[in-house]
């Protein structure tokens, strides 16, 4: 879903600085993890080939749409002060692979983006 907010370039710089400062100050909600398979680790930045080699096929694959803030520029002949900046939430297509770690363990959920592992997190605990 697109949610543009047109900002003046100076206000945009201030908004971006505030956003970056808030992001750096906040604790990482999805801490960087790794997935252990057959005594080997896979983690952020590894390729899907390495993931398949070390962990095998997942029990479930799902395409997901992840909302990310994107910066764009609008150029129109009606604005006298140059192009206008636009911040918009846009859908970034990714894929999630789910691995069953066995009874009593959490599912391992690996998010893939642009040919690499983007994140690893725990899912529900199996009984």
PDB file of C-alpha atoms in Angstrom:
ATOM      1  CA  UNK A   1       0.000   0.000   0.000  1.00  0.00           C
ATOM      2  CA  UNK A   2       1.291   3.447  -0.911  1.00  0.00           C
ATOM      3  CA  UNK A   3       1.110   6.204   1.697  1.00  0.00           C
ATOM      4  CA  UNK A   4       3.053   9.211   0.315  1.00  0.00           C
ATOM      5  CA  UNK A   5       3.925  12.244   2.379  1.00  0.00           C
ATOM      6  CA  UNK A   6       5.268  15.192   0.363  1.00  0.00           C
ATOM      7  CA  UNK A   7       7.936  17.066   2.310  1.00  0.00           C
ATOM      8  CA  UNK A   8      10.113  20.086   1.654  1.00  0.00           C
ATOM      9  CA  UNK A   9      13.775  18.950   1.192  1.00  0.00           C
ATOM     10  CA  UNK A  10      14.953  20.648   4.425  1.00  0.00           C
ATOM     11  CA  UNK A  11      12.085  19.160   6.421  1.00  0.00           C
ATOM     12  CA  UNK A  12      12.750  15.811   4.754  1.00  0.00           C
ATOM     13  CA  UNK A  13      16.390  15.869   5.918  1.00  0.00           C
ATOM     14  CA  UNK A  14      15.257  16.648   9.476  1.00  0.00           C
ATOM     15  CA  UNK A  15      12.630  13.893   9.342  1.00  0.00           C
ATOM     16  CA  UNK A  16      15.155  11.372   8.002  1.00  0.00           C
ATOM     17  CA  UNK A  17      17.690  12.340  10.670  1.00  0.00           C
ATOM     18  CA  UNK A  18      15.045  11.863  13.376  1.00  0.00           C
ATOM     19  CA  UNK A  19      14.021   8.513  11.901  1.00  0.00           C
ATOM     20  CA  UNK A  20      17.627   7.293  11.778  1.00  0.00           C
ATOM     21  CA  UNK A  21      18.305   8.496  15.328  1.00  0.00           C
ATOM     22  CA  UNK A  22      15.171   6.758  16.625  1.00  0.00           C
ATOM     23  CA  UNK A  23      16.075   3.562  14.792  1.00  0.00           C
ATOM     24  CA  UNK A  24      19.592   3.512  16.228  1.00  0.00           C
ATOM     25  CA  UNK A  25      18.395   4.251  19.753  1.00  0.00           C
ATOM     26  CA  UNK A  26      15.682   1.564  19.760  1.00  0.00           C
ATOM     27  CA  UNK A  27      16.621  -2.009  20.609  1.00  0.00           C
ATOM     28  CA  UNK A  28      16.601  -4.397  17.658  1.00  0.00           C
ATOM     29  CA  UNK A  29      13.171  -6.044  17.757  1.00  0.00           C
ATOM     30  CA  UNK A  30      14.295  -8.869  15.513  1.00  0.00           C
ATOM     31  CA  UNK A  31      17.772  -9.684  16.716  1.00  0.00           C
ATOM     32  CA  UNK A  32      20.104 -11.223  14.216  1.00  0.00           C
ATOM     33  CA  UNK A  33      19.944 -14.979  14.718  1.00  0.00           C
ATOM     34  CA  UNK A  34      21.222 -18.012  12.947  1.00  0.00           C
ATOM     35  CA  UNK A  35      19.713 -21.391  12.219  1.00  0.00           C
ATOM     36  CA  UNK A  36      21.619 -24.530  13.233  1.00  0.00           C
ATOM     37  CA  UNK A  37      21.141 -27.508  10.920  1.00  0.00           C
ATOM     38  CA  UNK A  38      23.130 -30.721  11.171  1.00  0.00           C
ATOM     39  CA  UNK A  39      25.792 -28.994  13.282  1.00  0.00           C
ATOM     40  CA  UNK A  40      26.231 -26.113  10.794  1.00  0.00           C
ATOM     41  CA  UNK A  41      25.026 -22.513  11.057  1.00  0.00           C
ATOM     42  CA  UNK A  42      23.313 -20.392   8.422  1.00  0.00           C
ATOM     43  CA  UNK A  43      22.509 -16.736   8.981  1.00  0.00           C
ATOM     44  CA  UNK A  44      22.032 -13.294   7.530  1.00  0.00           C
ATOM     45  CA  UNK A  45      23.775 -12.829   4.184  1.00  0.00           C
ATOM     46  CA  UNK A  46      24.039 -16.545   3.366  1.00  0.00           C
ATOM     47  CA  UNK A  47      22.640 -17.720   0.040  1.00  0.00           C
ATOM     48  CA  UNK A  48      19.565 -19.915  -0.431  1.00  0.00           C
ATOM     49  CA  UNK A  49      21.910 -22.542  -1.917  1.00  0.00           C
ATOM     50  CA  UNK A  50      23.898 -22.657   1.347  1.00  0.00           C
ATOM     51  CA  UNK A  51      20.625 -22.847   3.292  1.00  0.00           C
ATOM     52  CA  UNK A  52      19.374 -25.768   1.184  1.00  0.00           C
ATOM     53  CA  UNK A  53      22.747 -27.524   1.401  1.00  0.00           C
ATOM     54  CA  UNK A  54      22.975 -27.244   5.200  1.00  0.00           C
ATOM     55  CA  UNK A  55      19.307 -27.527   6.189  1.00  0.00           C
ATOM     56  CA  UNK A  56      17.556 -29.258   3.291  1.00  0.00           C
ATOM     57  CA  UNK A  57      14.105 -28.377   2.023  1.00  0.00           C
ATOM     58  CA  UNK A  58      11.833 -26.358   4.330  1.00  0.00           C
ATOM     59  CA  UNK A  59       8.472 -27.755   5.453  1.00  0.00           C
ATOM     60  CA  UNK A  60       6.765 -24.620   4.118  1.00  0.00           C
ATOM     61  CA  UNK A  61       7.597 -21.788   1.685  1.00  0.00           C
ATOM     62  CA  UNK A  62       5.544 -18.612   1.624  1.00  0.00           C
ATOM     63  CA  UNK A  63       5.831 -15.388  -0.399  1.00  0.00           C
ATOM     64  CA  UNK A  64       5.408 -12.341   1.867  1.00  0.00           C
ATOM     65  CA  UNK A  65       5.029  -8.615   1.336  1.00  0.00           C
ATOM     66  CA  UNK A  66       7.154  -6.585   3.749  1.00  0.00           C
ATOM     67  CA  UNK A  67       6.280  -2.907   4.122  1.00  0.00           C
ATOM     68  CA  UNK A  68       9.419  -0.727   3.875  1.00  0.00           C
ATOM     69  CA  UNK A  69       9.849   3.029   3.849  1.00  0.00           C
ATOM     70  CA  UNK A  70      11.101   4.195   0.439  1.00  0.00           C
ATOM     71  CA  UNK A  71      12.305   7.652  -0.638  1.00  0.00           C
ATOM     72  CA  UNK A  72      11.291   9.036  -4.025  1.00  0.00           C
ATOM     73  CA  UNK A  73      11.235  12.360  -5.842  1.00  0.00           C
ATOM     74  CA  UNK A  74       8.395  14.098  -7.687  1.00  0.00           C
ATOM     75  CA  UNK A  75       9.326  16.475 -10.484  1.00  0.00           C
ATOM     76  CA  UNK A  76       6.504  18.669 -11.777  1.00  0.00           C
ATOM     77  CA  UNK A  77       6.489  21.890 -13.795  1.00  0.00           C
ATOM     78  CA  UNK A  78       4.122  23.406 -11.190  1.00  0.00           C
ATOM     79  CA  UNK A  79       6.657  23.498  -8.335  1.00  0.00           C
ATOM     80  CA  UNK A  80       8.939  26.495  -8.367  1.00  0.00           C
ATOM     81  CA  UNK A  81      11.263  25.202  -5.629  1.00  0.00           C
ATOM     82  CA  UNK A  82      12.502  22.048  -7.387  1.00  0.00           C
ATOM     83  CA  UNK A  83      11.507  18.425  -6.983  1.00  0.00           C
ATOM     84  CA  UNK A  84       9.501  17.302  -3.972  1.00  0.00           C
ATOM     85  CA  UNK A  85      10.587  14.373  -1.840  1.00  0.00           C
ATOM     86  CA  UNK A  86       8.116  11.605  -1.105  1.00  0.00           C
ATOM     87  CA  UNK A  87       8.374   9.052   1.704  1.00  0.00           C
ATOM     88  CA  UNK A  88       6.139   6.067   1.050  1.00  0.00           C
ATOM     89  CA  UNK A  89       5.574   2.627   2.533  1.00  0.00           C
ATOM     90  CA  UNK A  90       5.875   0.138  -0.289  1.00  0.00           C
ATOM     91  CA  UNK A  91       5.524  -3.621  -0.505  1.00  0.00           C
ATOM     92  CA  UNK A  92       8.871  -5.361  -0.920  1.00  0.00           C
ATOM     93  CA  UNK A  93       8.367  -8.984  -2.042  1.00  0.00           C
ATOM     94  CA  UNK A  94      10.305 -11.549  -0.011  1.00  0.00           C
ATOM     95  CA  UNK A  95       9.999 -15.246   0.746  1.00  0.00           C
ATOM     96  CA  UNK A  96       9.841 -17.030   4.111  1.00  0.00           C
ATOM     97  CA  UNK A  97      10.979 -20.613   4.558  1.00  0.00           C
ATOM     98  CA  UNK A  98       9.865 -22.513   7.661  1.00  0.00           C
ATOM     99  CA  UNK A  99      11.981 -25.280   9.184  1.00  0.00           C
ATOM    100  CA  UNK A 100      10.742 -27.855  11.711  1.00  0.00           C
ATOM    101  CA  UNK A 101      13.384 -28.248  14.433  1.00  0.00           C
ATOM    102  CA  UNK A 102      11.586 -31.169  16.081  1.00  0.00           C
ATOM    103  CA  UNK A 103       9.174 -31.709  18.990  1.00  0.00           C
ATOM    104  CA  UNK A 104       9.506 -29.239  21.853  1.00  0.00           C
ATOM    105  CA  UNK A 105      11.491 -26.761  19.718  1.00  0.00           C
ATOM    106  CA  UNK A 106      10.541 -23.525  18.007  1.00  0.00           C
ATOM    107  CA  UNK A 107      10.028 -23.440  14.261  1.00  0.00           C
ATOM    108  CA  UNK A 108      12.855 -21.689  12.419  1.00  0.00           C
ATOM    109  CA  UNK A 109      11.647 -18.995  10.017  1.00  0.00           C
ATOM    110  CA  UNK A 110      14.154 -17.743   7.446  1.00  0.00           C
ATOM    111  CA  UNK A 111      13.309 -14.646   5.380  1.00  0.00           C
ATOM    112  CA  UNK A 112      14.983 -14.434   1.963  1.00  0.00           C
ATOM    113  CA  UNK A 113      15.409 -11.209   0.004  1.00  0.00           C
ATOM    114  CA  UNK A 114      17.334 -10.474  -3.159  1.00  0.00           C
ATOM    115  CA  UNK A 115      19.169 -13.807  -3.230  1.00  0.00           C
ATOM    116  CA  UNK A 116      20.289 -13.882   0.407  1.00  0.00           C
ATOM    117  CA  UNK A 117      19.041 -14.564   3.925  1.00  0.00           C
ATOM    118  CA  UNK A 118      17.633 -11.291   5.264  1.00  0.00           C
ATOM    119  CA  UNK A 119      16.698 -12.544   8.746  1.00  0.00           C
ATOM    120  CA  UNK A 120      16.195 -15.625  10.910  1.00  0.00           C
ATOM    121  CA  UNK A 121      13.663 -15.778  13.726  1.00  0.00           C
ATOM    122  CA  UNK A 122      11.807 -18.261  15.898  1.00  0.00           C
ATOM    123  CA  UNK A 123       8.225 -19.227  15.145  1.00  0.00           C
ATOM    124  CA  UNK A 124       5.737 -21.154  17.246  1.00  0.00           C
ATOM    125  CA  UNK A 125       6.898 -23.925  19.583  1.00  0.00           C
ATOM    126  CA  UNK A 126       5.913 -27.424  18.504  1.00  0.00           C
ATOM    127  CA  UNK A 127       4.555 -29.879  21.072  1.00  0.00           C
TER     128      UNK A 127
END
